[in-house]
Amino acid sequence: MSAVAPDRPAAAPARRRVLARASFETRILLANGEQLLVSLVLPALALVALTVSSVPDLGPGARADLATAGALALAVVSTAFTGQAISTGFDRRAGVLRLLGTTPLGRGGLLTAKCVAVLSVLGLQVVVLGALGGALGARPQAGGILPLLVSLVLGSAAFVALALLLAGTLRAEAVLAVANLLWVLLLGLGVLVPTDRLPGALATVAALLPSGALGDAVRTAFVDGGWPWAQWAVLVGWGLVGALLARRYFRWSD
Amino acid sequence: MTGAVLVRELRRSFATTTAVDGASWSAAAGTVTALLGPNGAGKTTTVECLEGLQRPDAGSVQVLGVDPWHAGPDLRARVGVMLQEGGLATTSRPLPLLRHLAALYAEPAPLDELVERLGITGFERTTVRRMSGGQRQRVALAAALLPRPDVLFLDEPTAGLDPHARLEVWDLVRAEAARGACVVVTTHSFEEAERLADRVVIMASGRVVADGTLDDVRAGRTLEDVYFALTTGAAR
């Protein structure tokens, strides 16, 4: 039976709505110069710098492998956390979230679209940073590809949840300041440098933070081809806590 | 399709402030209703309850027979909304923005015609952040008209527009009502209410203080005189 034109306004199918929004958000992310700097240029610079230098100590393993793994973890933090927190915070202030809440996309569709957009940008980051790492001599363990992808997805989910918690509870200017500050702090808490290379109690603390869990998980998969179950558990824990708190405290308008 | 919008004994409070205090009114399909009142009268809160953005504390609201707080995509596809603050992503340009919004609907209004009629082509390469207030108003109005809605909520649709653009917007709004849409316009402009409205609702201190056809409410006086007589002392 052929499709019949609706006699009253109707919503597009759910998948089309989510893909339309995800595509729009992805283009906004990629067209934003500052965002590109944080999500691609800085991880690439970190990758090159860590590979060609001998400090800091990255532990056992090929330095190019460890640097590439750290850069991939940094890319996740940049896109899923810093980028999402800032864009969502300013969208909230401009009333974008409220307006979208009145459309067929709805709030659930918006959140799904944000996750799809983050994963799309992350895919691009993996290709670019992977190619750069390969050019610098990095060679991931073949058996580590699947756990590497799982680590990146779990890390993205945890950091998106935390980004929405931040963006939905603070004013846009505060989100900008806090997200950038945390990006800098997390760099030194297990993202680029393995947590077991950190001094004393800081190593334990960092291993329990999403930054340390993500960095260690990516390194375990990329360098050793291992399945980092403990780090995944930490990421799932942070993701659940972040999602529950965001669900409870997220405000759709400033 | 009468009573497309129904507000019954609506109450909504924030902390110690009562924003809406037992308001009741309705709006029919094919008509324009102007919602007037001083700042803090409860207009925006009422409309936000109708848009599904706020949940009533007591009483009820219905849009096309559905409680908007619990509404799904089916109802939201039939409702067009223009928010006071626009709700436009500041880093985007108007055409990609409107194209992606159009993709949310099965049969959106022809974008080219809408863009042409609202004069958006003249600034199509400008990002929302760099647009004037009037330009943003036009894009926000285009977004509200995209679904070819059965119910249209417009919050101060001509604020910041020059006289020519205001006339164009008023023509568009009247055309929407003539097409059968129920249009609710929140405004501070008496001229806008008198030019557009079939029905006028005046709110003060969270209550409806006048509700009827334009002629009924004016009762031989000017709308401005009636407004000040009913709302003086309630303005915040």
Tab-separated table of C-alpha atoms in Angstrom:
chain	number	residue	atom	x	y	z
A	1	MET	CA	0.000	0.000	0.000
A	2	SER	CA	1.414	3.352	-0.962
A	3	ALA	CA	2.058	6.033	1.640
A	4	VAL	CA	-0.747	8.504	2.128
A	5	ALA	CA	0.034	12.150	2.806
A	6	PRO	CA	-0.984	13.022	6.366
A	7	ASP	CA	-4.098	15.176	6.686
A	8	ARG	CA	-2.557	16.880	9.691
A	9	PRO	CA	0.989	17.728	10.713
A	10	ALA	CA	2.973	14.634	11.617
A	11	ALA	CA	6.413	13.947	13.008
A	12	ALA	CA	9.162	12.436	10.903
A	13	PRO	CA	10.147	8.894	11.969
A	14	ALA	CA	12.188	8.794	15.196
A	15	ARG	CA	15.385	7.639	13.488
A	16	ARG	CA	15.230	10.489	10.964
A	17	ARG	CA	14.675	13.024	13.746
A	18	VAL	CA	17.657	11.794	15.746
A	19	LEU	CA	19.917	11.566	12.694
A	20	ALA	CA	18.926	15.070	11.559
A	21	ARG	CA	19.840	16.507	14.950
A	22	ALA	CA	22.989	14.391	15.286
A	23	SER	CA	24.158	15.514	11.860
A	24	PHE	CA	23.484	19.151	12.776
A	25	GLU	CA	25.361	18.840	16.087
A	26	THR	CA	28.289	17.088	14.398
A	27	ARG	CA	28.603	19.853	11.816
A	28	ILE	CA	28.455	22.484	14.570
A	29	LEU	CA	31.191	20.659	16.505
A	30	LEU	CA	33.429	20.354	13.453
A	31	ALA	CA	32.830	23.917	12.284
A	32	ASN	CA	33.813	25.376	15.640
A	33	GLY	CA	37.475	26.382	15.553
A	34	GLU	CA	37.980	26.331	19.319
A	35	GLN	CA	36.327	22.951	19.531
A	36	LEU	CA	38.506	21.542	16.766
A	37	LEU	CA	41.559	22.862	18.567
A	38	VAL	CA	40.609	21.064	21.773
A	39	SER	CA	39.308	17.871	20.210
A	40	LEU	CA	41.851	17.272	17.467
A	41	VAL	CA	44.789	19.674	17.389
A	42	LEU	CA	45.752	19.446	21.062
A	43	PRO	CA	45.507	15.619	21.244
A	44	ALA	CA	47.613	15.466	18.053
A	45	LEU	CA	50.212	17.801	19.576
A	46	ALA	CA	50.220	15.727	22.773
A	47	LEU	CA	50.721	12.570	20.705
A	48	VAL	CA	53.711	14.001	18.834
A	49	ALA	CA	55.260	15.580	21.925
A	50	LEU	CA	54.969	12.415	24.044
A	51	THR	CA	56.342	10.255	21.248
A	52	VAL	CA	59.442	12.303	20.458
A	53	SER	CA	60.335	13.214	24.049
A	54	SER	CA	61.548	10.947	26.841
A	55	VAL	CA	59.563	12.592	29.634
A	56	PRO	CA	57.277	11.994	31.394
A	57	ASP	CA	57.813	8.320	32.115
A	58	LEU	CA	55.014	6.382	30.376
A	59	GLY	CA	56.004	2.964	31.764
A	60	PRO	CA	56.833	-0.255	29.928
A	61	GLY	CA	55.924	-0.578	26.260
A	62	ALA	CA	56.642	1.197	23.002
A	63	ARG	CA	56.453	4.940	23.586
A	64	ALA	CA	54.530	5.595	20.353
A	65	ASP	CA	51.895	3.034	21.435
A	66	LEU	CA	51.533	4.595	24.884
A	67	ALA	CA	51.406	8.115	23.466
A	68	THR	CA	48.753	7.166	20.888
A	69	ALA	CA	46.627	5.493	23.546
A	70	GLY	CA	46.898	8.597	25.751
A	71	ALA	CA	45.992	10.883	22.850
A	72	LEU	CA	42.888	8.786	22.079
A	73	ALA	CA	41.813	9.020	25.722
A	74	LEU	CA	42.395	12.763	25.621
A	75	ALA	CA	40.257	12.994	22.470
A	76	VAL	CA	37.378	11.338	24.326
A	77	VAL	CA	37.665	13.761	27.255
A	78	SER	CA	37.844	16.726	24.862
A	79	THR	CA	34.811	15.808	22.766
A	80	ALA	CA	32.548	13.925	25.163
A	81	PHE	CA	33.190	16.110	28.196
A	82	THR	CA	34.634	19.559	27.515
A	83	GLY	CA	33.009	20.089	24.111
A	84	GLN	CA	29.606	18.723	25.097
A	85	ALA	CA	29.526	20.555	28.438
A	86	ILE	CA	30.302	23.915	26.846
A	87	SER	CA	28.000	23.562	23.834
A	88	THR	CA	25.122	22.236	25.954
A	89	GLY	CA	25.637	24.944	28.577
A	90	PHE	CA	25.432	27.715	25.982
A	91	ASP	CA	22.541	26.024	24.148
A	92	ARG	CA	20.698	25.923	27.452
A	93	ARG	CA	21.264	29.635	27.996
A	94	ALA	CA	20.119	30.504	24.458
A	95	GLY	CA	16.883	28.538	24.944
A	96	VAL	CA	17.860	25.938	22.319
A	97	LEU	CA	17.084	23.025	24.619
A	98	ARG	CA	13.691	24.487	25.502
A	99	LEU	CA	12.755	25.045	21.870
A	100	LEU	CA	13.821	21.528	20.900
A	101	GLY	CA	11.765	20.219	23.824
A	102	THR	CA	8.657	21.563	22.068
A	103	THR	CA	9.467	19.826	18.756
A	104	PRO	CA	8.924	16.149	17.873
A	105	LEU	CA	12.600	15.546	18.660
A	106	GLY	CA	11.871	15.866	22.381
A	107	ARG	CA	14.389	15.654	25.173
A	108	GLY	CA	15.086	11.950	24.790
A	109	GLY	CA	15.760	12.401	21.096
A	110	LEU	CA	18.065	15.323	21.804
A	111	LEU	CA	20.168	13.322	24.256
A	112	THR	CA	20.384	10.386	21.849
A	113	ALA	CA	21.421	12.746	19.062
A	114	LYS	CA	24.150	14.236	21.254
A	115	CYS	CA	25.579	10.761	21.906
A	116	VAL	CA	25.494	9.959	18.170
A	117	ALA	CA	27.232	13.273	17.387
A	118	VAL	CA	29.956	12.586	19.962
A	119	LEU	CA	30.556	9.100	18.569
A	120	SER	CA	30.704	10.496	15.022
A	121	VAL	CA	33.344	13.048	15.986
A	122	LEU	CA	35.152	10.395	18.002
A	123	GLY	CA	35.258	8.191	14.903
A	124	LEU	CA	36.992	10.990	13.026
A	125	GLN	CA	39.400	11.524	15.925
A	126	VAL	CA	40.291	7.826	16.005
A	127	VAL	CA	41.017	7.846	12.267
A	128	VAL	CA	43.163	11.000	12.379
A	129	LEU	CA	45.029	10.213	15.610
A	130	GLY	CA	45.377	6.550	14.657
A	131	ALA	CA	46.928	7.520	11.335
A	132	LEU	CA	49.247	10.022	13.009
A	133	GLY	CA	50.227	7.463	15.649
A	134	GLY	CA	50.833	4.889	12.909
A	135	ALA	CA	53.080	7.350	11.108
A	136	LEU	CA	55.023	7.780	14.347
A	137	GLY	CA	55.438	4.017	14.724
A	138	ALA	CA	52.493	2.991	16.888
A	139	ARG	CA	51.164	-0.543	16.295
A	140	PRO	CA	48.109	-1.604	18.328
A	141	GLN	CA	47.740	-5.246	19.341
A	142	ALA	CA	45.333	-6.927	16.902
A	143	GLY	CA	43.483	-8.547	19.783
A	144	GLY	CA	43.121	-5.176	21.474
A	145	ILE	CA	41.021	-3.477	18.804
A	146	LEU	CA	37.674	-4.629	20.209
A	147	PRO	CA	38.456	-3.789	23.869
A	148	LEU	CA	39.890	-0.482	22.624
A	149	LEU	CA	36.580	0.395	20.954
A	150	VAL	CA	34.640	-0.728	24.045
A	151	SER	CA	36.879	1.472	26.200
A	152	LEU	CA	36.324	4.499	23.961
A	153	VAL	CA	32.541	4.007	23.925
A	154	LEU	CA	32.295	3.460	27.703
A	155	GLY	CA	34.545	6.458	28.288
A	156	SER	CA	32.419	8.590	25.984
A	157	ALA	CA	29.222	7.535	27.750
A	158	ALA	CA	30.659	8.323	31.195
A	159	PHE	CA	32.015	11.697	30.137
A	160	VAL	CA	28.847	12.712	28.241
A	161	ALA	CA	26.839	11.980	31.396
A	162	LEU	CA	29.223	14.108	33.458
A	163	ALA	CA	29.164	16.866	30.819
A	164	LEU	CA	25.356	17.010	30.913
A	165	LEU	CA	25.427	17.105	34.714
A	166	LEU	CA	27.786	20.078	34.585
A	167	ALA	CA	25.985	21.847	31.728
A	168	GLY	CA	22.553	21.342	33.248
A	169	THR	CA	23.323	22.676	36.695
A	170	LEU	CA	25.708	25.638	36.270
A	171	ARG	CA	25.468	28.907	34.363
A	172	ALA	CA	27.031	28.897	30.903
A	173	GLU	CA	30.053	30.995	31.914
A	174	ALA	CA	30.718	28.731	34.887
A	175	VAL	CA	30.420	25.662	32.648
A	176	LEU	CA	33.025	27.161	30.312
A	177	ALA	CA	35.452	27.820	33.159
A	178	VAL	CA	34.943	24.520	34.998
A	179	ALA	CA	35.012	22.347	31.860
A	180	ASN	CA	38.273	23.906	30.679
A	181	LEU	CA	39.831	23.710	34.144
A	182	LEU	CA	38.873	20.042	34.504
A	183	TRP	CA	40.259	19.300	31.036
A	184	VAL	CA	43.652	20.601	32.175
A	185	LEU	CA	43.503	18.783	35.535
A	186	LEU	CA	42.415	15.469	34.014
A	187	LEU	CA	45.368	15.540	31.623
A	188	GLY	CA	47.619	14.865	34.590
A	189	LEU	CA	45.285	12.427	36.308
A	190	GLY	CA	45.702	9.345	34.184
A	191	VAL	CA	44.710	10.484	30.707
A	192	LEU	CA	48.144	10.872	29.156
A	193	VAL	CA	50.304	9.276	31.839
A	194	PRO	CA	49.489	5.812	33.301
A	195	THR	CA	48.094	6.065	36.824
A	196	ASP	CA	50.803	3.739	38.185
A	197	ARG	CA	53.409	6.342	37.164
A	198	LEU	CA	51.802	8.940	39.443
A	199	PRO	CA	53.242	9.529	42.909
A	200	GLY	CA	51.873	7.884	46.072
A	201	ALA	CA	48.192	8.150	46.863
A	202	LEU	CA	47.591	10.167	43.717
A	203	ALA	CA	47.996	6.949	41.726
A	204	THR	CA	45.145	5.294	43.651
A	205	VAL	CA	42.907	8.336	43.398
A	206	ALA	CA	43.564	8.773	39.673
A	207	ALA	CA	42.815	5.095	38.990
A	208	LEU	CA	39.352	5.615	40.466
A	209	LEU	CA	38.648	8.750	38.455
A	210	PRO	CA	37.053	8.460	35.006
A	211	SER	CA	40.171	10.048	33.499
A	212	GLY	CA	42.506	7.423	34.955
A	213	ALA	CA	40.133	4.548	34.227
A	214	LEU	CA	39.742	5.645	30.615
A	215	GLY	CA	43.450	6.261	30.055
A	216	ASP	CA	44.464	2.949	31.638
A	217	ALA	CA	41.720	1.049	29.785
A	218	VAL	CA	42.797	2.425	26.400
A	219	ARG	CA	46.462	1.695	27.173
A	220	THR	CA	45.701	-1.863	28.323
A	221	ALA	CA	43.774	-2.576	25.128
A	222	PHE	CA	46.073	-0.739	22.715
A	223	VAL	CA	49.459	-1.742	24.124
A	224	ASP	CA	48.806	-5.171	25.691
A	225	GLY	CA	45.708	-6.317	23.826
A	226	GLY	CA	44.071	-6.897	27.237
A	227	TRP	CA	40.499	-6.583	28.411
A	228	PRO	CA	40.460	-3.941	31.176
A	229	TRP	CA	37.439	-5.118	33.163
A	230	ALA	CA	38.293	-3.185	36.331
A	231	GLN	CA	38.653	0.115	34.456
A	232	TRP	CA	35.424	-0.551	32.584
A	233	ALA	CA	33.677	-1.067	35.917
A	234	VAL	CA	34.955	2.322	37.089
A	235	LEU	CA	33.747	3.982	33.881
A	236	VAL	CA	30.315	2.332	34.105
A	237	GLY	CA	30.085	3.479	37.737
A	238	TRP	CA	30.882	7.092	36.843
A	239	GLY	CA	28.516	6.923	33.887
A	240	LEU	CA	25.640	5.666	36.031
A	241	VAL	CA	26.245	8.190	38.802
A	242	GLY	CA	26.574	11.010	36.274
A	243	ALA	CA	23.430	9.956	34.404
A	244	LEU	CA	21.361	9.586	37.578
A	245	LEU	CA	22.481	12.958	38.926
A	246	ALA	CA	21.945	14.615	35.535
A	247	ARG	CA	18.469	13.103	35.348
A	248	ARG	CA	17.697	14.458	38.796
A	249	TYR	CA	19.282	17.919	38.637
A	250	PHE	CA	19.484	18.856	34.934
A	251	ARG	CA	17.617	22.120	34.281
A	252	TRP	CA	16.541	22.723	30.710
A	253	SER	CA	16.624	26.516	31.028
A	254	ASP	CA	19.078	28.877	32.679
B	1	MET	CA	-12.195	21.854	15.951
B	2	THR	CA	-13.107	24.340	18.713
B	3	GLY	CA	-11.301	24.764	22.018
B	4	ALA	CA	-7.978	23.801	20.510
B	5	VAL	CA	-6.353	25.334	23.582
B	6	LEU	CA	-7.938	24.963	27.010
B	7	VAL	CA	-6.736	26.385	30.318
B	8	ARG	CA	-8.773	25.405	33.358
B	9	GLU	CA	-8.127	26.777	36.883
B	10	LEU	CA	-4.401	26.682	36.184
B	11	ARG	CA	-2.101	27.269	39.152
B	12	ARG	CA	1.669	27.419	39.076
B	13	SER	CA	4.015	28.677	41.790
B	14	PHE	CA	7.770	29.124	42.117
B	15	ALA	CA	9.075	29.052	45.708
B	16	THR	CA	7.033	31.807	47.391
B	17	THR	CA	5.787	33.428	44.170
B	18	THR	CA	2.447	32.497	42.642
B	19	ALA	CA	2.882	32.969	38.904
B	20	VAL	CA	-0.545	31.744	37.793
B	21	ASP	CA	-3.442	31.742	40.232
B	22	GLY	CA	-6.471	29.912	38.894
B	23	ALA	CA	-6.495	31.147	35.292
B	24	SER	CA	-9.084	29.807	32.842
B	25	TRP	CA	-9.468	30.627	29.153
B	26	SER	CA	-9.671	28.907	25.822
B	27	ALA	CA	-8.802	29.528	22.191
B	28	ALA	CA	-10.492	28.086	19.124
B	29	ALA	CA	-9.143	26.819	15.843
B	30	GLY	CA	-9.054	29.388	13.068
B	31	THR	CA	-8.686	32.320	15.446
B	32	VAL	CA	-5.960	34.545	16.842
B	33	THR	CA	-5.968	35.068	20.610
B	34	ALA	CA	-3.851	37.860	22.064
B	35	LEU	CA	-2.567	37.314	25.591
B	36	LEU	CA	-1.822	40.641	27.246
B	37	GLY	CA	-0.636	41.621	30.700
B	38	PRO	CA	2.142	43.391	32.557
B	39	ASN	CA	5.476	41.691	33.257
B	40	GLY	CA	4.965	39.010	35.894
B	41	ALA	CA	1.263	38.628	35.083
B	42	GLY	CA	1.687	34.913	34.385
B	43	LYS	CA	1.445	34.974	30.579
B	44	THR	CA	4.714	33.212	29.848
B	45	THR	CA	4.182	30.634	32.596
B	46	THR	CA	0.732	29.857	31.216
B	47	VAL	CA	2.016	29.489	27.675
B	48	GLU	CA	4.959	27.371	28.840
B	49	CYS	CA	2.483	25.010	30.517
B	50	LEU	CA	0.641	24.818	27.182
B	51	GLU	CA	3.914	24.156	25.362
B	52	GLY	CA	4.721	21.294	27.753
B	53	LEU	CA	7.737	23.099	29.191
B	54	GLN	CA	6.225	23.442	32.665
B	55	ARG	CA	3.958	21.195	34.671
B	56	PRO	CA	0.892	22.764	36.329
B	57	ASP	CA	0.703	22.553	40.135
B	58	ALA	CA	-3.097	22.401	39.932
B	59	GLY	CA	-5.820	22.748	37.340
B	60	SER	CA	-5.224	21.553	33.812
B	61	VAL	CA	-4.215	22.598	30.327
B	62	GLN	CA	-4.999	20.857	27.068
B	63	VAL	CA	-3.780	21.373	23.537
B	64	LEU	CA	-5.802	19.598	20.840
B	65	GLY	CA	-7.324	17.489	23.616
B	66	VAL	CA	-3.973	16.306	24.992
B	67	ASP	CA	-2.098	17.176	28.196
B	68	PRO	CA	1.077	18.718	26.737
B	69	TRP	CA	3.269	17.702	29.702
B	70	HIS	CA	2.753	14.038	28.771
B	71	ALA	CA	2.586	14.614	25.012
B	72	GLY	CA	4.699	12.658	22.561
B	73	PRO	CA	5.935	13.530	19.084
B	74	ASP	CA	2.449	13.247	17.589
B	75	LEU	CA	1.179	16.308	19.442
B	76	ARG	CA	4.460	18.219	19.249
B	77	ALA	CA	4.420	17.836	15.462
B	78	ARG	CA	1.128	19.748	15.407
B	79	VAL	CA	2.325	22.657	17.534
B	80	GLY	CA	4.584	25.528	16.437
B	81	VAL	CA	6.417	27.517	19.098
B	82	MET	CA	8.271	30.822	18.967
B	83	LEU	CA	10.016	31.486	22.265
B	84	GLN	CA	10.808	34.964	23.529
B	85	GLU	CA	14.531	34.168	23.670
B	86	GLY	CA	14.462	32.560	20.211
B	87	GLY	CA	16.038	29.242	21.096
B	88	LEU	CA	18.357	29.369	18.081
B	89	ALA	CA	21.841	27.851	18.245
B	90	THR	CA	24.108	30.903	18.193
B	91	THR	CA	26.858	29.416	16.019
B	92	SER	CA	24.550	28.259	13.235
B	93	ARG	CA	23.387	29.956	10.042
B	94	PRO	CA	19.656	30.250	9.336
B	95	LEU	CA	19.284	27.848	6.416
B	96	PRO	CA	21.100	24.810	7.891
B	97	LEU	CA	19.284	25.486	11.150
B	98	LEU	CA	15.865	25.600	9.501
B	99	ARG	CA	16.660	22.618	7.258
B	100	HIS	CA	17.485	20.427	10.230
B	101	LEU	CA	14.342	21.569	12.055
B	102	ALA	CA	12.282	20.831	8.929
B	103	ALA	CA	13.674	17.273	8.961
B	104	LEU	CA	11.847	16.673	12.264
B	105	TYR	CA	8.482	16.821	10.453
B	106	ALA	CA	6.913	14.466	7.917
B	107	GLU	CA	5.517	17.229	5.689
B	108	PRO	CA	7.144	20.543	6.620
B	109	ALA	CA	6.189	23.836	5.026
B	110	PRO	CA	8.211	24.627	1.871
B	111	LEU	CA	11.363	26.168	3.312
B	112	ASP	CA	12.205	28.274	0.256
B	113	GLU	CA	8.855	30.065	0.339
B	114	LEU	CA	9.078	30.684	4.070
B	115	VAL	CA	12.615	32.001	3.856
B	116	GLU	CA	11.715	34.264	0.943
B	117	ARG	CA	8.586	35.601	2.566
B	118	LEU	CA	10.309	36.404	5.849
B	119	GLY	CA	13.249	38.051	4.098
B	120	ILE	CA	15.766	35.593	5.514
B	121	THR	CA	17.611	35.294	2.196
B	122	GLY	CA	19.071	38.747	2.823
B	123	PHE	CA	21.135	37.475	5.758
B	124	GLU	CA	21.398	33.758	5.092
B	125	ARG	CA	25.190	33.711	5.558
B	126	THR	CA	25.066	35.436	8.942
B	127	THR	CA	25.400	33.323	12.084
B	128	VAL	CA	22.674	33.704	14.696
B	129	ARG	CA	25.214	35.271	17.062
B	130	ARG	CA	25.784	38.154	14.632
B	131	MET	CA	22.146	38.714	13.650
B	132	SER	CA	20.128	41.710	14.758
B	133	GLY	CA	17.197	41.132	17.089
B	134	GLY	CA	14.771	41.506	14.191
B	135	GLN	CA	16.629	38.983	12.057
B	136	ARG	CA	16.549	36.450	14.874
B	137	GLN	CA	12.818	37.055	15.258
B	138	ARG	CA	12.274	36.193	11.608
B	139	VAL	CA	14.245	32.955	11.838
B	140	ALA	CA	12.450	31.984	15.053
B	141	LEU	CA	9.105	32.665	13.391
B	142	ALA	CA	10.090	30.576	10.373
B	143	ALA	CA	10.992	27.734	12.752
B	144	ALA	CA	7.557	27.990	14.391
B	145	LEU	CA	5.789	27.901	11.026
B	146	LEU	CA	7.756	24.922	9.658
B	147	PRO	CA	5.372	22.206	10.940
B	148	ARG	CA	2.325	23.908	9.323
B	149	PRO	CA	0.966	23.736	12.850
B	150	ASP	CA	-2.581	23.267	14.054
B	151	VAL	CA	-1.676	25.355	17.115
B	152	LEU	CA	0.849	28.184	17.043
B	153	PHE	CA	2.287	29.895	20.150
B	154	LEU	CA	4.079	33.157	19.401
B	155	ASP	CA	5.805	35.076	22.191
B	156	GLU	CA	6.175	38.729	21.156
B	157	PRO	CA	6.587	37.853	17.464
B	158	THR	CA	7.204	41.400	16.234
B	159	ALA	CA	9.449	42.717	19.015
B	160	GLY	CA	12.430	44.408	17.367
B	161	LEU	CA	10.978	44.352	13.842
B	162	ASP	CA	10.727	47.414	11.608
B	163	PRO	CA	7.217	48.524	10.493
B	164	HIS	CA	7.378	46.749	7.111
B	165	ALA	CA	8.469	43.481	8.672
B	166	ARG	CA	5.747	43.778	11.324
B	167	LEU	CA	3.072	44.092	8.651
B	168	GLU	CA	4.485	41.065	6.871
B	169	VAL	CA	4.447	39.038	10.094
B	170	TRP	CA	0.900	40.095	10.867
B	171	ASP	CA	-0.173	38.974	7.379
B	172	LEU	CA	1.515	35.633	7.967
B	173	VAL	CA	-0.184	35.178	11.322
B	174	ARG	CA	-3.582	36.029	9.881
B	175	ALA	CA	-2.955	33.586	7.048
B	176	GLU	CA	-2.185	30.848	9.565
B	177	ALA	CA	-5.505	31.475	11.317
B	178	ALA	CA	-7.321	31.582	7.978
B	179	ARG	CA	-5.776	28.194	7.194
B	180	GLY	CA	-7.442	26.885	10.380
B	181	ALA	CA	-4.663	27.141	12.937
B	182	CYS	CA	-5.310	28.253	16.501
B	183	VAL	CA	-2.838	31.099	17.089
B	184	VAL	CA	-1.970	32.403	20.572
B	185	VAL	CA	0.117	35.592	20.549
B	186	THR	CA	1.700	36.938	23.723
B	187	THR	CA	2.305	40.639	23.285
B	188	HIS	CA	2.760	44.000	24.971
B	189	SER	CA	1.617	45.852	21.842
B	190	PHE	CA	-1.963	47.132	21.810
B	191	GLU	CA	-1.660	47.783	18.081
B	192	GLU	CA	-0.630	44.175	17.517
B	193	ALA	CA	-3.540	42.883	19.564
B	194	GLU	CA	-6.038	45.140	17.787
B	195	ARG	CA	-4.702	44.319	14.319
B	196	LEU	CA	-4.472	40.577	14.860
B	197	ALA	CA	-6.737	39.283	17.552
B	198	ASP	CA	-10.203	37.810	17.306
B	199	ARG	CA	-10.091	37.294	21.035
B	200	VAL	CA	-8.230	39.034	23.845
B	201	VAL	CA	-7.209	37.615	27.225
B	202	ILE	CA	-5.744	40.061	29.751
B	203	MET	CA	-3.893	38.664	32.769
B	204	ALA	CA	-2.786	40.438	35.940
B	205	SER	CA	-1.235	38.940	39.076
B	206	GLY	CA	-1.705	35.420	37.738
B	207	ARG	CA	-5.434	35.830	37.096
B	208	VAL	CA	-7.524	36.458	34.004
B	209	VAL	CA	-9.067	39.915	34.339
B	210	ALA	CA	-10.615	40.126	30.875
B	211	ASP	CA	-11.503	37.491	28.293
B	212	GLY	CA	-13.619	37.928	25.212
B	213	THR	CA	-13.760	39.149	21.660
B	214	LEU	CA	-11.876	42.321	20.942
B	215	ASP	CA	-15.125	44.315	20.810
B	216	ASP	CA	-16.439	42.747	24.016
B	217	VAL	CA	-13.269	43.553	25.918
B	218	ARG	CA	-13.027	47.101	24.576
B	219	ALA	CA	-16.727	47.802	25.226
B	220	GLY	CA	-16.591	51.106	23.367
B	221	ARG	CA	-13.245	52.196	24.844
B	222	THR	CA	-9.734	51.731	23.543
B	223	LEU	CA	-7.924	48.516	24.389
B	224	GLU	CA	-5.216	50.612	26.025
B	225	ASP	CA	-7.727	52.278	28.389
B	226	VAL	CA	-9.238	48.918	29.333
B	227	TYR	CA	-5.777	47.416	29.886
B	228	PHE	CA	-4.614	50.170	32.229
B	229	ALA	CA	-7.918	50.194	34.100
B	230	LEU	CA	-7.623	46.459	34.752
B	231	THR	CA	-3.920	46.103	35.396
B	232	THR	CA	-2.787	49.278	37.145
B	233	GLY	CA	-1.323	48.241	40.468
B	234	ALA	CA	-0.610	44.728	39.230
B	235	ALA	CA	2.441	45.661	37.171
B	236	ARG	CA	5.764	44.442	38.612
